[in-house]
Coordinates of C-alpha atoms and ligand atoms in Angstrom, one line a residue:
M7 CA 12.6 22.8 -25.0
V8 CA 9.3 21.4 -24.9
S9 CA 7.2 21.9 -27.9
S10 CA 3.4 22.2 -26.0
L11 CA 1.5 21.9 -22.7
S12 CA -1.3 20.6 -20.9
V13 CA -2.0 22.3 -17.7
L14 CA -3.7 20.1 -14.7
G15 CA -4.6 22.5 -12.2
S16 CA -4.4 25.7 -14.5
T17 CA -5.8 27.9 -11.6
G18 CA -4.0 27.1 -8.7
S19 CA -0.8 28.7 -7.8
V20 CA 1.6 26.4 -9.4
G21 CA -0.9 26.2 -12.8
T22 CA -0.7 30.3 -12.8
Q23 CA 3.0 30.1 -12.9
T24 CA 3.3 28.0 -15.5
L25 CA 1.4 29.8 -17.4
D26 CA 3.7 32.7 -17.0
V27 CA 6.7 30.8 -17.4
A28 CA 5.1 29.3 -20.7
A29 CA 3.6 32.7 -22.0
R30 CA 7.2 33.9 -21.9
L31 CA 9.0 30.6 -23.4
G32 CA 6.0 30.7 -26.3
I33 CA 5.3 27.4 -25.5
P34 CA 1.5 27.0 -26.7
V35 CA -0.6 25.6 -23.8
K36 CA -3.0 22.9 -25.9
A37 CA -4.9 22.0 -22.8
I38 CA -6.3 23.3 -19.3
S39 CA -8.1 21.9 -16.3
G40 CA -9.6 23.3 -12.6
N41 CA -11.9 22.5 -10.6
K42 CA -14.4 25.3 -9.8
N43 CA -12.5 28.7 -10.5
T44 CA -14.2 29.9 -14.0
K45 CA -13.7 33.0 -13.9
L46 CA -10.3 32.2 -14.3
L47 CA -10.4 29.8 -16.4
A48 CA -12.6 31.8 -18.7
E49 CA -9.7 34.2 -18.8
Q50 CA -7.1 31.8 -19.3
A51 CA -9.0 30.1 -22.1
R52 CA -9.6 33.5 -23.9
R53 CA -5.4 34.7 -23.1
F54 CA -3.6 31.5 -24.2
H55 CA -6.4 29.8 -26.5
P56 CA -5.6 26.0 -26.1
D57 CA -8.1 23.3 -27.7
F58 CA -9.5 22.0 -24.6
V59 CA -10.8 23.4 -21.1
C60 CA -12.1 21.0 -18.4
A61 CA -13.7 22.6 -15.6
Y62 CA -13.6 19.1 -13.0
D63 CA -17.1 20.2 -11.5
E64 CA -19.7 19.3 -13.5
A65 CA -21.8 22.8 -13.0
A66 CA -18.9 25.0 -13.6
A67 CA -18.6 23.3 -17.1
D68 CA -21.6 24.1 -17.4
T69 CA -21.1 27.7 -16.6
L70 CA -18.0 27.6 -18.4
K71 CA -19.5 26.6 -21.7
T72 CA -21.8 29.7 -21.5
M73 CA -19.1 31.8 -20.5
L74 CA -16.6 30.5 -24.1
A75 CA -19.7 29.8 -26.4
D76 CA -18.6 32.6 -28.7
T77 CA -15.0 30.9 -29.1
D78 CA -14.6 27.1 -30.6
I79 CA -12.9 26.1 -27.4
R80 CA -13.8 22.7 -26.0
V81 CA -14.8 22.6 -22.4
G82 CA -15.3 19.1 -20.3
S83 CA -16.0 18.0 -16.8
G84 CA -14.9 14.8 -14.5
M85 CA -12.3 12.6 -14.2
S86 CA -12.9 11.7 -18.1
A87 CA -12.2 15.2 -19.6
L88 CA -9.0 15.6 -16.7
V89 CA -8.1 12.1 -18.6
D90 CA -8.4 13.8 -21.8
C91 CA -6.2 16.8 -21.1
A92 CA -3.2 14.7 -19.6
A93 CA -3.3 12.0 -22.4
G94 CA -4.6 13.5 -25.7
Y95 CA -3.0 17.4 -25.4
G96 CA 0.6 18.7 -25.3
E97 CA 4.1 17.2 -25.6
C98 CA 3.9 18.1 -21.9
V99 CA 1.7 17.7 -19.0
V100 CA 2.6 20.0 -16.0
T101 CA 0.4 18.0 -13.4
A102 CA -1.1 20.8 -10.6
V103 CA -4.0 19.5 -9.3
S104 CA -3.8 19.3 -5.8
G105 CA -4.0 15.8 -4.4
S106 CA -4.7 11.9 -5.4
V107 CA -7.2 13.1 -8.1
G108 CA -4.2 13.4 -9.8
L109 CA -3.0 10.1 -10.2
T110 CA -5.1 8.7 -12.9
P111 CA -4.4 11.3 -15.2
T112 CA -0.4 11.0 -14.4
L113 CA -0.7 7.5 -15.4
A114 CA -2.6 8.6 -18.8
A115 CA -0.2 10.5 -19.7
I116 CA 2.3 7.7 -18.8
D117 CA 0.6 5.9 -21.2
E118 CA 1.3 8.8 -24.0
K119 CA 4.7 8.8 -23.1
K120 CA 4.3 12.0 -22.6
R121 CA 7.4 14.3 -20.6
I122 CA 5.4 14.9 -17.0
A123 CA 6.4 18.2 -15.1
L124 CA 5.4 17.0 -12.1
A125 CA 3.8 19.4 -8.9
N126 CA 1.2 16.9 -7.7
K127 CA 3.2 15.0 -5.6
E128 CA 0.5 13.0 -3.8
T129 CA 0.6 11.0 -6.7
L130 CA 4.3 9.9 -5.8
V131 CA 2.9 8.7 -1.9
C132 CA 0.2 7.5 -3.0
A133 CA 0.9 5.2 -5.5
G134 CA 5.1 6.0 -6.2
S135 CA 6.7 2.9 -6.9
L136 CA 3.4 2.3 -9.5
V137 CA 3.9 5.3 -11.2
M138 CA 7.6 4.9 -11.6
A139 CA 7.4 1.5 -13.3
R140 CA 5.0 2.5 -15.3
A141 CA 7.0 5.0 -16.3
K142 CA 9.8 3.6 -16.9
E143 CA 8.0 0.2 -18.6
K144 CA 6.5 3.1 -21.4
G145 CA 9.6 5.5 -21.7
A146 CA 8.2 8.4 -20.2
E147 CA 10.1 10.9 -19.0
I148 CA 9.2 12.4 -15.1
V149 CA 10.7 15.8 -14.5
P150 CA 10.1 17.3 -11.2
V151 CA 8.6 20.6 -10.1
D152 CA 8.7 20.6 -6.9
S153 CA 11.6 23.1 -6.1
E154 CA 13.3 20.1 -3.7
H155 CA 13.5 17.4 -5.9
S156 CA 14.3 20.0 -8.5
A157 CA 16.7 20.7 -7.3
I158 CA 18.7 17.0 -6.2
F159 CA 17.2 16.2 -9.8
Q160 CA 20.1 19.4 -11.1
C161 CA 23.0 17.8 -8.9
L162 CA 22.6 13.9 -10.2
E163 CA 22.2 15.8 -13.7
A164 CA 25.4 17.6 -13.2
Q165 CA 27.5 14.7 -11.6
G166 CA 25.8 12.2 -14.8
E167 CA 26.5 9.6 -12.3
A168 CA 23.5 8.7 -10.3
R169 CA 25.2 6.0 -8.6
A170 CA 27.6 7.5 -7.1
L171 CA 24.7 9.2 -4.5
R172 CA 25.4 8.7 -1.0
K173 CA 22.7 10.4 0.7
I174 CA 19.8 12.7 -0.4
L175 CA 20.1 16.4 1.7
L176 CA 16.1 17.1 1.6
T177 CA 16.0 20.9 2.4
G178 CA 12.9 22.9 4.2
S179 CA 12.5 26.0 6.0
G180 CA 10.5 24.7 8.6
G181 CA 7.2 26.4 8.2
P182 CA 5.7 29.6 9.7
F183 CA 5.8 28.0 12.9
R184 CA 9.4 26.7 13.6
G185 CA 10.5 26.4 16.8
K186 CA 7.0 25.8 18.1
K187 CA 6.1 23.4 20.7
R188 CA 2.7 21.5 19.6
A189 CA 1.3 22.5 22.9
E190 CA 1.2 26.5 21.5
L191 CA -0.2 25.1 18.1
A192 CA -3.3 24.0 19.2
S193 CA -5.4 27.5 18.7
V194 CA -3.8 28.2 15.0
T195 CA -6.1 29.4 12.6
P196 CA -6.0 28.7 9.1
A197 CA -4.7 32.1 8.0
Q198 CA -2.2 31.8 10.3
A199 CA -1.2 28.3 9.1
V200 CA -1.6 29.9 5.7
A201 CA 1.2 32.6 6.3
H202 CA 4.4 31.1 4.8
P203 CA 7.3 32.8 5.3
N204 CA 9.3 32.6 1.9
W205 CA 7.1 30.9 -0.6
N206 CA 3.8 32.0 -1.5
M207 CA 1.3 28.5 -2.4
G208 CA -2.1 26.8 -2.5
A209 CA -3.7 26.8 0.7
K210 CA -3.4 22.8 1.4
I211 CA 0.0 23.0 0.8
S212 CA 0.7 25.6 2.9
V213 CA -1.1 24.0 5.8
D214 CA 1.2 20.9 5.0
S215 CA 4.6 23.0 5.1
A216 CA 2.5 24.1 8.7
T217 CA 2.6 21.1 9.8
L218 CA 5.6 19.6 8.4
M219 CA 3.6 16.6 6.8
N220 CA 4.8 18.7 3.5
K221 CA 8.3 17.9 4.0
G222 CA 6.9 14.0 5.3
L223 CA 5.0 13.6 1.8
E224 CA 8.2 15.3 -0.3
F225 CA 10.6 12.6 1.8
I226 CA 8.2 9.7 -0.4
E227 CA 8.9 11.5 -3.0
A228 CA 12.3 11.6 -3.6
M229 CA 12.4 8.1 -2.5
H230 CA 10.3 7.5 -5.7
L231 CA 11.4 10.3 -7.7
F232 CA 15.3 8.9 -7.2
S233 CA 15.2 5.1 -6.5
V234 CA 16.9 5.2 -2.7
T235 CA 15.6 4.0 0.4
P236 CA 14.2 6.2 3.7
D237 CA 18.1 5.5 5.1
D238 CA 19.8 7.8 1.9
I239 CA 17.7 11.0 2.7
R240 CA 18.1 13.0 5.4
V241 CA 15.5 16.0 6.3
I242 CA 17.9 19.2 7.1
I243 CA 16.0 22.7 8.2
H244 CA 17.3 25.4 6.6
P245 CA 14.9 28.8 7.2
E246 CA 16.4 31.0 4.7
S247 CA 15.3 28.7 2.0
V248 CA 18.1 29.6 -0.6
I249 CA 19.2 26.2 -1.0
H250 CA 16.6 24.3 -2.1
S251 CA 18.5 20.9 -1.5
M252 CA 21.5 18.8 -1.8
V253 CA 23.0 15.6 -3.0
E254 CA 25.9 14.2 -0.6
F255 CA 28.2 11.9 -3.2
T256 CA 30.5 9.2 -2.0
D257 CA 33.7 10.7 -2.0
G258 CA 31.9 12.6 0.9
C259 CA 31.4 15.8 -1.7
V260 CA 28.9 17.5 -1.8
L261 CA 26.7 19.3 -4.7
A262 CA 23.8 21.7 -3.8
Q263 CA 21.4 23.8 -6.2
L264 CA 20.7 27.5 -5.1
G265 CA 18.5 30.3 -6.0
I266 CA 16.2 32.7 -4.5
P267 CA 12.2 31.1 -3.5
D268 CA 10.4 31.3 -7.0
M269 CA 8.3 28.3 -8.3
R270 CA 8.9 29.6 -11.8
L271 CA 12.4 28.4 -11.8
P272 CA 11.6 24.6 -11.2
I273 CA 8.5 25.0 -13.3
Q274 CA 10.8 26.5 -16.1
Y275 CA 13.5 24.0 -15.8
A276 CA 10.9 21.1 -16.3
L277 CA 9.7 22.5 -19.7
T278 CA 13.4 23.2 -20.9
Y279 CA 15.2 20.3 -19.4
P280 CA 18.3 19.7 -20.2
S281 CA 18.5 23.0 -21.7
R282 CA 18.2 26.5 -19.9
A283 CA 16.4 29.3 -21.1
S284 CA 16.6 32.5 -19.5
A285 CA 14.9 34.2 -16.9
P286 CA 14.1 37.9 -15.0
A287 CA 14.7 36.2 -11.7
P288 CA 17.9 37.6 -10.1
G289 CA 20.3 35.2 -8.4
P290 CA 20.4 34.8 -4.8
D291 CA 22.5 38.2 -3.4
F292 CA 24.5 36.3 -0.5
T293 CA 26.0 39.1 0.6
Q294 CA 22.7 40.7 1.5
I295 CA 21.4 37.1 3.1
G296 CA 24.6 36.7 5.3
S297 CA 24.2 33.8 6.5
L298 CA 23.2 30.4 5.6
T299 CA 22.0 28.4 8.6
F300 CA 20.7 24.6 9.3
F301 CA 18.8 22.7 11.4
D302 CA 18.0 18.5 12.3
P303 CA 14.5 18.5 12.7
D304 CA 12.1 18.5 15.8
L305 CA 10.1 15.3 15.2
T306 CA 8.4 15.5 19.1
N307 CA 6.9 19.1 17.8
T308 CA 6.6 18.0 14.1
P309 CA 5.0 14.3 14.3
C310 CA 3.9 15.1 11.1
L311 CA 7.3 14.7 9.6
A312 CA 8.2 11.7 12.1
L313 CA 4.4 9.9 10.5
A314 CA 5.7 10.7 7.4
M315 CA 9.4 8.9 7.9
D316 CA 7.7 6.0 9.0
C317 CA 4.7 5.4 7.1
A318 CA 7.8 5.8 4.1
R319 CA 9.9 2.6 5.7
R320 CA 6.4 0.9 6.5
G321 CA 5.6 1.0 2.3
G322 CA 2.4 -0.9 1.3
T323 CA -1.0 1.2 1.9
A324 CA 0.7 3.5 4.6
P325 CA 1.6 6.1 2.3
A326 CA -1.8 6.0 0.6
V327 CA -3.6 6.4 3.4
L328 CA -1.2 9.1 5.5
S329 CA -1.7 11.2 2.0
A330 CA -5.6 10.6 2.0
A331 CA -6.5 11.3 5.7
N332 CA -4.0 14.2 5.3
E333 CA -5.9 16.0 2.6
E334 CA -9.3 15.3 4.1
A335 CA -7.8 16.8 7.6
V336 CA -6.4 19.7 6.2
A337 CA -9.5 20.5 4.0
L338 CA -11.8 20.4 7.5
F339 CA -8.6 22.5 9.0
L340 CA -9.4 25.2 6.7
R341 CA -13.3 24.9 7.3
E342 CA -12.4 25.4 10.7
K343 CA -14.1 21.7 11.6
L344 CA -10.5 20.3 13.0
G345 CA -8.6 22.0 15.0
F346 CA -4.0 22.3 13.8
N347 CA -3.2 19.4 16.1
Q348 CA -5.5 17.3 15.2
I349 CA -4.6 16.9 11.6
Y350 CA -2.1 14.8 13.0
D351 CA -4.1 12.8 15.5
S352 CA -7.1 12.2 12.5
V353 CA -4.2 10.9 9.8
A354 CA -1.9 9.0 13.0
A355 CA -5.4 7.4 13.6
A356 CA -6.2 6.6 9.8
V357 CA -2.4 5.5 9.6
S358 CA -3.1 2.8 12.6
A359 CA -6.6 1.7 11.7
L360 CA -6.2 0.9 7.8
A361 CA -2.6 0.9 6.8
E362 CA -1.7 -2.9 5.5
D363 CA 2.3 -3.5 4.8
G364 CA 3.0 -5.8 1.7
A365 CA 2.9 -5.3 -2.0
V366 CA 0.1 -3.1 -3.1
T367 CA -1.7 -3.1 -6.2
L368 CA -3.6 0.2 -7.8
E369 CA -6.8 -1.1 -6.8
G370 CA -5.5 -1.1 -3.1
L371 CA -4.0 2.1 -3.0
R372 CA -7.3 3.0 -4.3
A373 CA -9.5 1.7 -1.8
A374 CA -7.0 3.0 1.1
D375 CA -7.1 6.7 -0.4
A376 CA -11.1 5.9 0.0
A377 CA -11.4 4.0 3.5
A378 CA -8.6 6.9 4.7
R379 CA -10.9 9.5 3.8
A380 CA -13.9 7.9 5.4
H381 CA -12.0 6.8 8.9
V382 CA -11.2 10.9 8.8
K383 CA -14.7 12.1 8.3
E384 CA -15.9 9.8 10.5
H385 CA -14.1 10.5 13.5
I386 CA -14.5 13.8 13.8
S387 CA -18.5 14.1 13.7
Ligands
NDP425 P1 -3.6 25.0 -5.4 O1 -4.8 24.9 -4.3 O2 -3.3 26.6 -5.8 O3 -4.0 24.6 -7.4 C1 -4.8 23.6 -7.0 C2 -5.3 23.2 -8.7 O4 -6.1 22.2 -9.0 C3 -6.6 24.1 -8.8 O5 -6.4 24.6 -10.5 C4 -7.7 23.7 -8.7 O6 -8.5 24.4 -9.0 C5 -7.5 22.1 -9.0 N1 -8.2 21.6 -8.0 C6 -8.6 21.0 -7.0 N2 -9.1 20.1 -6.7 C7 -9.5 19.2 -8.1 C8 -10.4 18.2 -8.0 N3 -11.0 17.5 -7.0 N4 -10.2 18.0 -9.3 C9 -9.8 18.6 -10.4 N5 -9.0 19.8 -10.0 C10 -9.1 20.5 -9.1 O7 -2.3 24.0 -5.4 P2 -1.2 24.4 -5.8 O8 -0.6 25.1 -7.0 O9 -0.5 24.6 -4.4 O10 0.0 23.3 -5.5 C11 -0.4 22.2 -6.6 C12 -0.1 21.0 -6.5 O11 2.1 21.1 -6.7 C13 -0.1 20.2 -5.5 O12 0.2 18.8 -5.1 C14 1.2 20.8 -4.2 O13 1.9 19.6 -3.4 C15 2.5 20.8 -5.4 N6 3.5 21.5 -5.3 C16 2.9 23.0 -4.7 C17 3.7 24.3 -4.9 C18 3.8 25.5 -4.8 O14 4.4 26.3 -4.6 N7 2.5 26.0 -5.0 C19 5.2 24.0 -5.0 C20 5.8 22.1 -5.0 C21 4.6 21.6 -5.4 P3 -10.2 25.3 -8.7 O15 -9.0 26.1 -9.0 O16 -10.8 25.5 -10.0 O17 -9.9 24.8 -7.1
MG426 MG1 8.9 21.4 -2.2

């Protein structure tokens, strides 16, 4: 089990659950970060007594300094403070910020050879090959928190011989609109899109689950985490979310990881790996569940998944453009400036206009990310 933690994105869905797990396991929390939620950051600071708190937003950090003036907890803001949180505190960094803002602090934590408990998938989608190469070079361990990737990680670990892998079977519930035709989704509201049937998550990933972009981002995340090609991954819709993913080995045997849909389980495993600690969560009650079902994804009616898989195959800057354009389009959808189906239209237009093939650099990916965001904003106004 890790001896101390820094939690990036502590006020979010994964972040708050991480703090619950840390409290239960008695792991000290040395640094936390949020963006604007000063009320919760102040509460968390008083409860966990970290050395450092980052409010990314500068005005929020000023408010937080006043709120914590009677303590010796230091407060910072902006990217330099987020990097401090990642690099300067804790044996393990949980990256639970939402979006590609997680890239720079993740690289900083890698440079300090920390264990990265990685929830922030956009970092790997944007710059997976560079991040994984840097982690290998520095000897930093990346342990997935995303439930599917934790499942795959656990199946591979159980086998102990990664090269015996034939296929990753990446499961997904299909989201709240499974079975619906694209035309039926034109008037979907943000409230409908964020109401996921099995998981309670932050707004951005909930919308991504509704468009199935989340499964596409996870497809790219899996390629990088497990050094496999797109042809090595098959997406399977499994509405019950009991099997969190599977690995098929070269002899045709399949290992699966099963559990109730509760993010505290993969979060805890990333902190206790390679051991397990007890948790209050029950195992799945199979006779209550009754049956587990599986379907191929309907790529025609979930074009975001098809687009992400294309970008995965294409490589270059395509995944970075996809992810950044999607972040911007989802933010606009949540503010009711863009329709649900226009999320795909905006992202596809950005990919088609901007994605470049060939070898990538960090600077090139950052530029592609910024250009994709600008493209989406320009084309709706
Ligand atoms: P939330 O939206 O609930 O939380 C996001 C966190 O990031 C909050 O602490 C937020 O602060 C902070 N944040 C937002 N924008 C910025 C910014 N510009 N700079 C710095 N910090 C920022 O997200 P989730 O917890 O749902 O997801 C976090 C990550 O984990 C995502 O990458 C997601 O894909 C991944 N993930 C999430 C799962 C889940 O069950 N939720 C499952 C698997 C993966 P504030 O509260 O102040 O706005
Ligand atoms: Mg997931």
